[in-house]
Amino acid sequence: MSLQRPRLPLLGFAAYSGTGKTTLLEALIPMLTSAGLRLGVLKHAHHDFDVDIPGKDSYRLRKAGASQMLIASRNRHVLMTETPEAEAEFNYLLSRFDSEKLDIILVEGCKNIAFPKVELHRSELNKPWLYLNDNNIIAIAADEIVESDLPQLNINDLESIAKFVVDYANRFGKEKLPPESCDTLSPAFLSVEQGRQSILDRVPVLSDIETIQRANIYNRVLAKDISSPVNVPTYRNSAMDGFAIRSDDLNREHYQIVAEIMAGDTYLKVVESGQAVKIMTGAAVPQGADTVVMREQATVSGKTVTFGDAKIKAGQNVRQAGEDLAIGQSVFATGQRLHSPEMGMIASLGMDAAPVFRKLKVAIFSTGNEVQQPGIPANDSRIFDSNRYTLMGLLTQLGCEIIDLSIIEDNEQAMIDALHKASQSADVVLTSGGVSVGDADFIKSALESLGSIEFWRINMRPGRPLAFGSINDKPIFGLPGNPVAVMVSFINFVEPALRKMQGELNWQPLKVNAIATEELRSRQGRTEFTRGVYSINQFGQLVVKSTGKQGSGILRSMSEANCLIEISPAVDTVKSGESVTIIPLQGRI
Ligand code: AMP
Ligand code: MG
């Protein structure tokens, strides 16, 4: 369910536990209300949290089976809603507030959901800073000063924090609130769907068309509509081995067999009353005849045939010319990927060749000083390059032409040169590694200096950082370095984009539901792609379990998996017996 958030300012407080979020809010709220703000507060709690008191009437009625329990008195009312299937989504929860009666909603928790937040930080806790990796942080309240362009407040100076909140609420007063979009909400913390959509909106479709001989069209994408140049079947023919007779001559005792036609033969005379022609499946039904009686119902004696008490319907067992496809009828539309049935169909139309989009050229390179070409012995501080080879496989599967630009060291100029070269020779460029926030992560700056860049943190695991941009209208994907993250990012973002660029229309990944046979760990607020193994259990149900350890460097998990289990951001942990979405990998990797 994707609901619009209420048109109210929303402000979160993000911090590690122990920072004193609730204590701070408790002290802050009276200051905000006395400044005139009407406050709603949303707090995310542990899943076995309960507001009710055992033994009270509401508790007893709820436990008796009321899935929604509204208890009301003179001073307040509370609606308790059971959500045993899946935790309610953030936007849905926000929609429960009566926005007419509020000026701002403050949120405690929900660290991984995209909306504006103030980071609370106390140095004594020795916890990492959140603002470094979270563009939703719009201000910092801490007990030390950091190097950042964000407004900084003293965490012990409640008055200035209150003033910040009041200013924020006024600045984003109800009437002035911009229409909500993912861009105004958060330019850099996107859901998987938002990321995919942004990419699809930006990549171009190939315009070059070539004509390819029918034997070589497998996996290419059709660039023009095809309508049938012939009738299929081309001539009226028999669907059975049997005897062809006239439909105005059905109830005769004996028929004289005047000829025998095999598939490929033609009988030039007209079949007359009292005559039958022995005919094989696929042979042209001769003129005059229009009905075929199957051989099993016939008794032949010398040159005559009888059909006993067989029920014969006029026109039976005859395939009409153009019955499957008439001349001029549309067969395939532009954007259709050509697989085995389409290859056969194109041949069945008598076509020599088909117009298809030219092959998409994809340049790939790996980055990293530790990354080494396999085949040369590696020392202790180096790893063999696997990503380039996984990408080669994925691109081969999609029928792309691969331009292999090897491994580029962690050096900004080297990356600029490589990206420049790649963008000149290819339609699209894929790199792996060097897109995090480490000291040697130069892809972003290289891309920035050559073209335009969007850098996103996608709310997903594995594969959170994703750089996407373009150089001279050529899309560039900076994929993460971890081998599993490369594959998961490719499947979710690159494959849909490449299919669009190749001209394929309306492609949708296959997703089905399966029952989890074990607990699957995730975290609310982000999509988890767990490597899974699905099977059919003894009751015929589709069930799924994980491949085990899920580290994003464990490439073997992709090899053991036959699906990705997609756990939605709305779900915390999937319990055994619950239904989950799976993305089968067969034919995709
Ligand atoms: P990076 O984002 O460049 O810091 O890379 C993240 C992790 O992925 C590091 O542990 C890298 O060593 C690893 N990695 C990066 N590129 C490759 C590659 N081509 N093949 C295998 N592992 C890689
Ligand atoms: Mg690296």
XYZ file of C-alpha atoms and ligand atoms in Angstrom:
613
model
C 0.000 0.000 0.000
C 1.563 3.300 -0.930
C -0.279 6.164 0.687
C 0.424 9.849 0.453
C 1.928 11.221 3.586
C -0.185 13.854 5.330
C 0.628 17.347 4.161
C 2.277 18.209 7.427
C 5.885 18.848 8.345
C 7.530 15.682 9.540
C 10.670 15.690 11.633
C 12.509 12.710 13.030
C 15.096 12.331 15.749
C 17.711 9.780 14.786
C 20.213 8.433 17.273
C 21.754 5.284 18.653
C 20.087 3.888 21.729
C 21.526 5.366 24.892
C 21.607 8.884 23.455
C 18.503 9.823 25.427
C 16.050 10.443 22.615
C 12.889 9.998 24.666
C 14.190 12.077 27.590
C 15.111 14.853 25.199
C 11.728 14.747 23.461
C 9.937 14.689 26.802
C 11.689 17.884 27.773
C 11.316 19.427 24.323
C 7.601 18.831 23.828
C 6.357 21.279 26.510
C 8.558 23.957 24.958
C 7.052 23.265 21.535
C 3.459 23.225 22.758
C 3.934 26.454 24.648
C 5.253 27.944 21.406
C 1.850 27.052 19.964
C 2.644 23.896 18.010
C 0.077 21.110 18.013
C 2.138 17.941 18.055
C 1.704 14.391 16.841
C 4.364 11.882 17.798
C 5.062 8.582 16.076
C 7.285 6.148 17.879
C 8.457 2.841 16.544
C 8.569 0.166 19.239
C 9.644 -3.409 19.619
C 7.238 -5.885 18.026
C 5.845 -7.420 21.223
C 5.057 -4.000 22.662
C 1.441 -3.625 23.890
C -0.414 -0.549 25.110
C -3.209 -2.522 26.710
C -3.345 -3.873 30.249
C -4.057 -7.596 30.756
C -7.416 -8.079 32.447
C -8.949 -4.785 31.303
C -12.122 -5.036 29.160
C -10.417 -3.784 25.999
C -7.674 -6.367 26.474
C -10.202 -9.167 26.964
C -12.238 -8.177 23.875
C -9.140 -7.855 21.765
C -7.788 -11.194 22.894
C -11.228 -12.670 22.147
C -10.603 -11.815 18.487
C -11.393 -8.154 17.704
C -8.811 -7.200 15.117
C -9.549 -3.504 15.646
C -10.434 -2.327 19.125
C -11.422 1.289 19.650
C -11.763 2.294 23.271
C -13.147 5.728 23.985
C -13.810 7.876 27.013
C -14.554 11.531 27.694
C -10.865 12.484 27.542
C -9.300 10.250 24.879
C -9.770 7.385 22.540
C -7.365 4.709 21.378
C -7.607 2.509 18.323
C -5.656 -0.709 18.645
C -5.191 -2.556 15.351
C -3.711 -6.026 15.114
C -1.268 -6.534 12.249
C -0.213 -10.182 12.512
C 0.514 -10.490 8.763
C 2.905 -7.617 8.307
C 3.811 -4.463 10.140
C 1.890 -1.428 8.914
C 3.851 0.770 6.531
C 5.214 4.100 7.624
C 3.031 6.174 5.291
C -0.054 4.271 6.363
C 0.750 4.947 10.016
C 1.178 8.640 9.285
C -2.203 8.687 7.566
C -3.798 7.630 10.890
C -3.092 11.075 12.343
C -5.796 13.702 12.114
C -3.686 16.229 10.224
C -6.363 18.935 10.596
C -5.563 19.069 14.271
C -1.771 19.062 14.062
C 1.037 21.386 13.000
C 3.891 18.876 12.926
C 4.554 15.172 13.435
C 7.685 14.236 15.335
C 9.048 10.754 14.801
C 11.172 8.746 17.168
C 12.888 5.749 15.566
C 12.326 4.655 11.938
C 16.003 5.349 11.323
C 15.974 3.754 7.866
C 12.955 5.465 6.406
C 13.460 8.519 4.230
C 12.198 11.761 5.789
C 13.937 14.754 7.387
C 15.673 14.082 10.703
C 17.816 15.704 13.342
C 20.766 13.565 14.373
C 21.323 13.369 18.122
C 24.864 12.489 19.107
C 26.775 12.174 22.380
C 30.527 11.674 22.066
C 30.808 9.557 25.234
C 28.846 6.753 23.502
C 31.512 6.405 20.831
C 28.992 5.700 18.090
C 29.506 6.499 14.399
C 27.924 9.593 12.880
C 24.737 9.037 10.928
C 24.799 12.218 8.832
C 27.812 10.947 6.883
C 25.718 8.209 5.317
C 22.243 9.603 5.534
C 21.208 12.601 3.449
C 17.931 12.747 5.345
C 19.758 14.326 8.265
C 19.005 18.049 8.065
C 20.629 19.150 11.339
C 22.905 17.844 14.054
C 22.403 18.205 17.791
C 25.590 17.047 19.521
C 28.059 17.818 22.257
C 30.880 18.498 19.816
C 31.301 20.401 16.580
C 31.917 18.519 13.334
C 32.975 19.588 9.892
C 29.695 19.787 8.022
C 27.508 22.314 6.256
C 24.478 21.191 8.256
C 23.078 23.419 11.015
C 24.609 22.350 14.334
C 22.922 22.618 17.708
C 24.069 21.880 21.227
C 22.315 18.713 22.400
C 22.169 20.162 25.933
C 20.656 23.446 24.785
C 16.975 22.515 24.527
C 15.882 26.082 23.844
C 17.830 26.245 20.613
C 16.615 22.787 19.567
C 13.025 23.897 20.268
C 13.602 27.046 18.237
C 14.931 24.952 15.367
C 11.818 22.740 15.429
C 9.440 25.724 15.614
C 11.238 27.430 12.716
C 11.144 24.196 10.755
C 7.404 23.779 11.345
C 6.713 27.385 10.362
C 8.958 27.238 7.321
C 7.110 24.187 6.078
C 3.723 25.504 7.182
C 0.838 23.495 5.821
C -0.042 25.828 2.953
C 3.526 26.209 1.759
C 4.434 22.530 1.816
C 5.705 21.521 -1.617
C 3.884 18.709 -3.413
C 5.533 15.542 -2.317
C 7.848 13.637 -4.589
C 10.810 11.454 -3.906
C 13.069 14.307 -4.957
C 11.739 16.814 -2.462
C 11.531 14.152 0.197
C 15.064 12.956 -0.115
C 17.335 13.260 -3.090
C 19.653 10.568 -1.906
C 17.875 7.882 0.052
C 15.617 5.988 -2.267
C 13.542 2.867 -2.183
C 14.397 0.154 -4.694
C 11.345 1.085 -6.747
C 12.178 4.807 -6.735
C 15.757 4.045 -7.818
C 14.633 1.748 -10.601
C 12.050 4.234 -11.835
C 14.527 7.123 -11.868
C 16.938 5.051 -13.923
C 14.263 3.864 -16.339
C 13.113 7.453 -16.807
C 16.624 8.473 -17.811
C 18.009 5.748 -20.102
C 17.535 6.087 -23.878
C 16.366 3.390 -26.287
C 18.720 2.370 -29.104
C 17.703 3.831 -32.436
C 19.876 1.789 -34.811
C 18.131 -1.060 -36.568
C 19.704 -3.923 -38.484
C 18.329 -6.833 -40.455
C 19.405 -10.215 -39.175
C 19.108 -13.607 -40.868
C 16.430 -15.756 -39.270
C 18.927 -18.313 -37.906
C 20.709 -15.610 -35.888
C 17.840 -13.734 -34.288
C 17.713 -15.590 -30.970
C 17.564 -13.136 -28.005
C 17.440 -10.048 -30.219
C 14.667 -7.458 -29.886
C 12.306 -6.807 -32.771
C 12.546 -3.230 -34.081
C 9.472 -3.165 -36.365
C 6.023 -4.681 -36.168
C 5.613 -7.865 -38.168
C 2.367 -8.704 -39.880
C 1.868 -11.954 -41.680
C 2.808 -12.005 -45.393
C 1.030 -15.365 -45.798
C -1.903 -17.339 -44.524
C -1.049 -19.825 -41.783
C -1.804 -22.549 -42.657
C -1.211 -21.540 -46.246
C -3.756 -24.000 -47.642
C -6.780 -25.894 -46.359
C -5.480 -29.209 -44.989
C -6.440 -32.298 -43.089
C -5.963 -32.429 -39.312
C -6.181 -36.250 -39.313
C -5.187 -39.317 -41.217
C -8.522 -40.425 -42.726
C -10.948 -39.931 -45.639
C -12.058 -36.631 -47.161
C -15.677 -36.433 -48.314
C -18.307 -33.780 -49.152
C -20.446 -32.384 -46.324
C -23.545 -32.560 -48.567
C -22.937 -36.279 -48.876
C -22.658 -37.508 -45.275
C -25.138 -40.321 -44.843
C -24.088 -42.704 -47.533
C -23.406 -46.368 -46.754
C -20.379 -46.808 -49.037
C -17.936 -44.375 -50.596
C -15.663 -45.124 -53.491
C -11.981 -44.411 -52.788
C -10.846 -42.433 -55.834
C -7.373 -41.356 -54.746
C -4.775 -41.341 -51.976
C -3.029 -38.054 -51.051
C 0.067 -37.807 -48.873
C 1.216 -34.562 -47.244
C 2.834 -32.535 -49.992
C 0.705 -34.100 -52.776
C -2.135 -32.350 -54.618
C -5.294 -33.940 -56.087
C -6.387 -31.893 -59.040
C -9.902 -33.236 -59.587
C -13.067 -32.296 -57.695
C -14.363 -34.847 -55.183
C -17.900 -35.853 -56.258
C -20.850 -37.309 -54.351
C -20.213 -40.945 -53.468
C -16.463 -40.443 -53.584
C -13.846 -40.386 -50.797
C -10.168 -39.504 -50.970
C -7.755 -41.178 -48.567
C -5.788 -38.330 -46.990
C -2.857 -37.921 -44.562
C -2.464 -35.283 -41.865
C -1.219 -32.025 -43.346
C -2.204 -32.880 -46.921
C -4.299 -30.353 -48.887
C -8.016 -31.155 -48.760
C -9.067 -31.463 -52.421
C -11.782 -29.326 -54.021
C -15.331 -30.499 -53.395
C -14.392 -32.222 -50.128
C -14.617 -30.283 -46.862
C -14.915 -32.940 -44.162
C -12.479 -35.606 -42.952
C -13.467 -38.834 -41.185
C -10.643 -40.280 -39.167
C -9.065 -43.519 -40.203
C -9.992 -45.269 -36.915
C -13.717 -44.905 -37.814
C -13.319 -46.316 -41.317
C -13.599 -49.860 -42.647
C -11.963 -50.349 -46.018
C -12.826 -53.182 -48.291
C -11.017 -53.112 -51.630
C -11.841 -49.772 -53.290
C -14.759 -48.870 -50.969
C -14.933 -47.436 -47.471
C -17.748 -47.402 -44.888
C -17.923 -45.351 -41.672
C -20.400 -47.566 -39.730
C -22.320 -45.496 -37.178
C -19.620 -42.844 -36.758
C -21.119 -39.413 -35.998
C -19.807 -37.102 -38.696
C -20.070 -33.328 -38.439
C -19.852 -31.203 -41.558
C -16.409 -29.558 -41.801
C -14.770 -31.681 -39.113
C -11.005 -32.318 -38.998
C -10.208 -29.695 -41.615
C -7.841 -26.785 -40.881
C -8.839 -23.738 -42.911
C -6.272 -21.598 -44.725
C -5.366 -18.587 -42.548
C -7.100 -20.158 -39.561
C -4.083 -19.541 -37.263
C -3.036 -16.305 -38.912
C -4.527 -14.510 -41.902
C -2.510 -12.481 -44.405
C -1.917 -8.979 -42.964
C -2.759 -9.960 -39.408
C -0.281 -8.633 -36.820
C 2.105 -11.260 -35.494
C 4.691 -9.540 -33.299
C 5.001 -5.941 -32.169
C 8.132 -3.834 -31.891
C 9.830 -4.473 -28.553
C 9.253 -8.213 -28.517
C 12.325 -10.231 -27.522
C 12.791 -13.089 -29.918
C 13.143 -16.510 -28.319
C 12.568 -20.024 -29.655
C 8.831 -19.777 -30.443
C 9.354 -16.457 -32.221
C 12.237 -17.921 -34.243
C 9.947 -20.723 -35.349
C 7.091 -18.337 -36.107
C 9.274 -16.058 -38.229
C 10.377 -19.095 -40.229
C 6.761 -20.254 -40.519
C 5.929 -16.971 -42.211
C 8.581 -17.720 -44.815
C 10.696 -14.725 -43.776
C 14.443 -14.787 -44.470
C 15.372 -12.116 -41.951
C 13.911 -9.816 -39.312
C 14.508 -6.150 -38.378
C 16.031 -5.953 -34.885
C 17.764 -3.337 -32.745
C 21.516 -3.527 -33.034
C 23.396 -5.133 -30.155
C 23.858 -2.972 -27.092
C 27.543 -2.265 -26.410
C 28.395 -2.365 -22.727
C 31.817 -1.392 -21.401
C 32.891 -2.837 -18.063
C 35.790 -2.318 -15.726
C 36.647 -3.138 -12.158
C 38.295 -0.728 -9.761
C 40.597 -1.207 -6.804
C 44.321 -1.405 -6.052
C 43.679 -4.723 -4.324
C 41.858 -6.169 -7.323
C 44.007 -8.343 -9.564
C 43.592 -10.125 -12.873
C 43.003 -13.856 -12.186
C 45.696 -16.180 -13.521
C 48.626 -14.312 -12.020
C 49.523 -15.503 -8.479
C 48.206 -13.018 -5.911
C 50.008 -11.948 -2.775
C 48.369 -11.548 0.644
C 46.999 -8.075 0.073
C 45.292 -8.746 -3.232
C 42.102 -10.419 -4.407
C 41.198 -11.792 -7.800
C 38.732 -9.798 -9.848
C 35.443 -11.673 -9.850
C 33.018 -8.843 -10.584
C 34.070 -8.345 -14.193
C 33.422 -12.001 -14.909
C 30.028 -12.085 -13.178
C 29.109 -9.035 -15.238
C 30.315 -10.735 -18.432
C 27.984 -13.623 -17.693
C 25.029 -11.368 -16.923
C 25.608 -9.336 -20.073
C 25.986 -12.437 -22.231
C 22.636 -13.643 -20.921
C 21.094 -10.404 -22.178
C 22.775 -10.616 -25.578
C 25.003 -7.553 -25.138
C 28.321 -6.894 -26.842
C 30.933 -6.586 -24.100
C 33.829 -4.139 -24.145
C 36.247 -5.314 -21.466
C 38.344 -2.469 -20.049
C 40.023 -4.596 -17.376
C 40.959 -3.239 -13.936
C 41.543 0.422 -13.068
C 43.625 1.435 -10.060
C 42.217 3.667 -7.305
C 43.347 6.893 -8.880
C 41.001 9.641 -9.923
C 42.755 10.506 -13.183
C 42.933 6.832 -14.200
C 39.185 6.550 -13.606
C 38.454 9.722 -15.533
C 40.465 8.356 -18.469
C 38.767 4.959 -18.291
C 35.258 6.417 -18.056
C 35.972 8.797 -20.907
C 37.242 5.997 -23.136
C 34.385 3.706 -22.131
C 31.729 6.308 -22.865
C 33.162 6.878 -26.332
C 33.125 3.254 -27.376
C 30.015 1.912 -25.601
C 26.319 2.674 -25.214
C 26.455 2.145 -21.470
C 29.228 1.694 -18.902
C 29.281 -0.516 -15.807
C 31.956 -0.241 -13.158
C 32.291 -2.027 -9.844
C 33.829 -0.801 -6.609
C 34.899 2.651 -5.556
C 31.429 4.089 -4.960
C 31.298 4.026 -1.174
C 32.515 6.812 1.041
C 36.052 5.455 1.517
C 39.169 7.490 0.840
C 39.854 5.631 -2.409
C 36.346 5.841 -3.827
C 36.813 7.956 -6.928
C 34.041 6.855 -9.267
C 31.705 9.593 -8.087
C 34.187 12.432 -8.491
C 35.405 11.077 -11.832
C 31.864 10.904 -13.110
C 31.109 14.342 -11.774
C 34.029 15.868 -13.661
C 33.052 14.214 -16.966
C 29.292 14.385 -16.956
C 26.447 14.366 -14.532
C 25.954 12.143 -11.547
C 23.153 11.015 -9.311
C 24.427 9.280 -6.273
C 21.946 7.271 -4.377
C 21.849 5.276 -1.280
C 19.193 2.753 -1.985
C 17.302 1.466 1.034
C 18.348 -2.085 0.370
C 20.770 -4.759 1.371
C 23.041 -5.852 -0.128
C 24.005 -3.090 -2.524
C 23.242 0.173 -0.810
C 25.507 2.631 -2.655
C 24.733 3.131 -6.322
C 26.165 5.803 -8.546
C 24.248 6.508 -11.702
C 24.962 9.208 -14.183
C 25.764 9.949 -17.760
C 28.565 11.155 -19.968
C 27.362 12.563 -23.323
C 23.993 10.856 -22.800
C 25.639 7.470 -22.222
C 24.349 6.008 -18.962
C 27.018 5.039 -16.421
C 26.369 2.688 -13.512
C 28.838 2.727 -10.626
C 28.002 -0.558 -8.958
C 29.205 -1.443 -5.469
C 32.355 -3.536 -5.037
C 31.066 -6.449 -3.038
C 30.486 -9.391 -5.362
C 26.939 -10.214 -4.205
C 25.976 -6.538 -4.161
C 27.123 -6.297 -7.789
C 24.740 -9.054 -8.801
C 21.801 -7.846 -6.731
C 22.225 -4.290 -8.054
C 22.516 -5.590 -11.600
C 19.319 -7.621 -11.270
C 17.336 -4.758 -9.750
C 18.618 -1.723 -11.626
C 20.895 -2.560 -14.540
C 18.929 -5.371 -16.155
C 15.657 -3.398 -16.442
C 17.629 -0.450 -17.858
C 19.537 -2.545 -20.393
C 16.338 -4.242 -21.525
C 14.762 -0.849 -22.096
C 17.848 0.383 -23.994
C 17.767 -2.771 -26.129
C 14.259 -1.768 -27.158
C 12.385 -4.403 -25.175
C 8.950 -3.187 -24.092
C 6.908 -4.106 -21.057
C 9.442 -6.388 -19.440
C 8.578 -7.314 -15.876
C 10.631 -9.533 -13.601
C 8.858 -12.656 -12.412
C 7.868 -12.424 -8.747
C 5.832 -15.011 -6.882
C 4.913 -15.730 -3.294
C 6.361 -18.588 -1.292
C 6.061 -19.686 2.317
C 9.158 -19.175 4.433
C 10.201 -22.386 6.156
C 12.505 -20.574 8.550
C 12.858 -17.151 10.136
C 14.353 -14.648 7.683
C 16.088 -11.706 9.253
C 15.610 -8.210 7.923
C 15.158 -4.707 9.208
C 12.263 -2.321 8.838
C 12.847 0.495 6.438
C 14.910 -1.274 3.823
C 14.424 -3.975 1.234
C 16.400 -7.089 2.031
C 17.406 -9.380 -0.818
C 18.187 -12.681 0.835
C 19.627 -15.436 -1.314
C 17.080 -18.208 -1.230
C 16.318 -21.724 -2.348
C 12.718 -22.441 -3.289
C 11.140 -25.836 -3.790
C 7.747 -27.526 -3.777
C 6.946 -29.312 -0.514
C 4.981 -32.555 -0.107
C 1.696 -30.600 -0.090
C 2.481 -28.993 -3.426
C 3.178 -25.581 -1.866
C 5.992 -23.299 -2.961
C 8.317 -22.918 0.023
C 11.579 -21.052 0.463
C 14.553 -20.942 2.821
C 17.734 -18.897 2.782
C 21.093 -20.179 1.556
C 22.539 -19.507 5.025
C 25.146 -16.852 5.741
C 24.322 -13.663 3.864
C 27.571 -11.651 3.801
C 27.684 -9.507 0.692
C 31.096 -10.909 -0.194
C 29.927 -14.532 -0.218
C 29.497 -15.029 -3.956
C 28.889 -18.752 -3.495
C 25.497 -17.849 -1.982
C 24.438 -16.579 -5.421
C 25.505 -19.861 -6.915
C 23.597 -21.897 -4.315
C 20.493 -19.730 -4.625
C 17.724 -20.250 -7.168
C 15.906 -17.080 -6.111
C 16.237 -13.803 -4.270
C 13.833 -13.430 -1.388
C 12.589 -9.826 -1.444
C 11.651 -8.712 2.042
C 9.764 -5.438 1.865
C 10.829 -2.395 3.903
C 7.563 -2.660 5.808
C 8.600 -5.976 7.319
C 10.969 -6.491 10.173
C 11.739 -10.182 10.414
C 9.798 -12.790 8.435
C 8.649 -15.606 10.669
C 8.556 -19.228 9.642
C 5.195 -19.941 7.955
C 4.729 -16.401 6.621
C 4.454 -15.605 2.946
C 7.304 -13.772 1.197
C 7.994 -12.546 -2.326
C 10.608 -14.434 -4.294
C 12.339 -13.499 -7.529
C 13.322 -16.692 -9.370
C 16.798 -16.404 -10.876
C 16.461 -19.045 -13.559
C 17.242 -17.551 -16.942
C 18.451 -14.287 -15.424
C 21.947 -14.966 -14.113
P 34.840 -0.905 -2.565
O 33.439 -0.421 -2.691
O 35.697 -0.547 -3.731
O 35.447 -0.509 -1.258
O 34.741 -2.490 -2.540
C 33.997 -3.182 -1.577
C 34.526 -4.582 -1.396
O 34.379 -5.325 -2.605
C 35.998 -4.654 -1.027
O 36.158 -5.688 -0.076
C 36.651 -4.997 -2.322
O 37.878 -5.655 -2.139
C 35.633 -5.878 -2.983
N 35.774 -5.803 -4.437
C 35.833 -4.646 -5.149
N 35.982 -4.919 -6.464
C 36.014 -6.263 -6.586
C 36.138 -7.149 -7.709
N 36.263 -6.686 -8.948
N 36.100 -8.490 -7.481
C 35.958 -8.949 -6.222
N 35.829 -8.163 -5.124
C 35.861 -6.834 -5.297
Mg 37.673 -0.269 -3.953
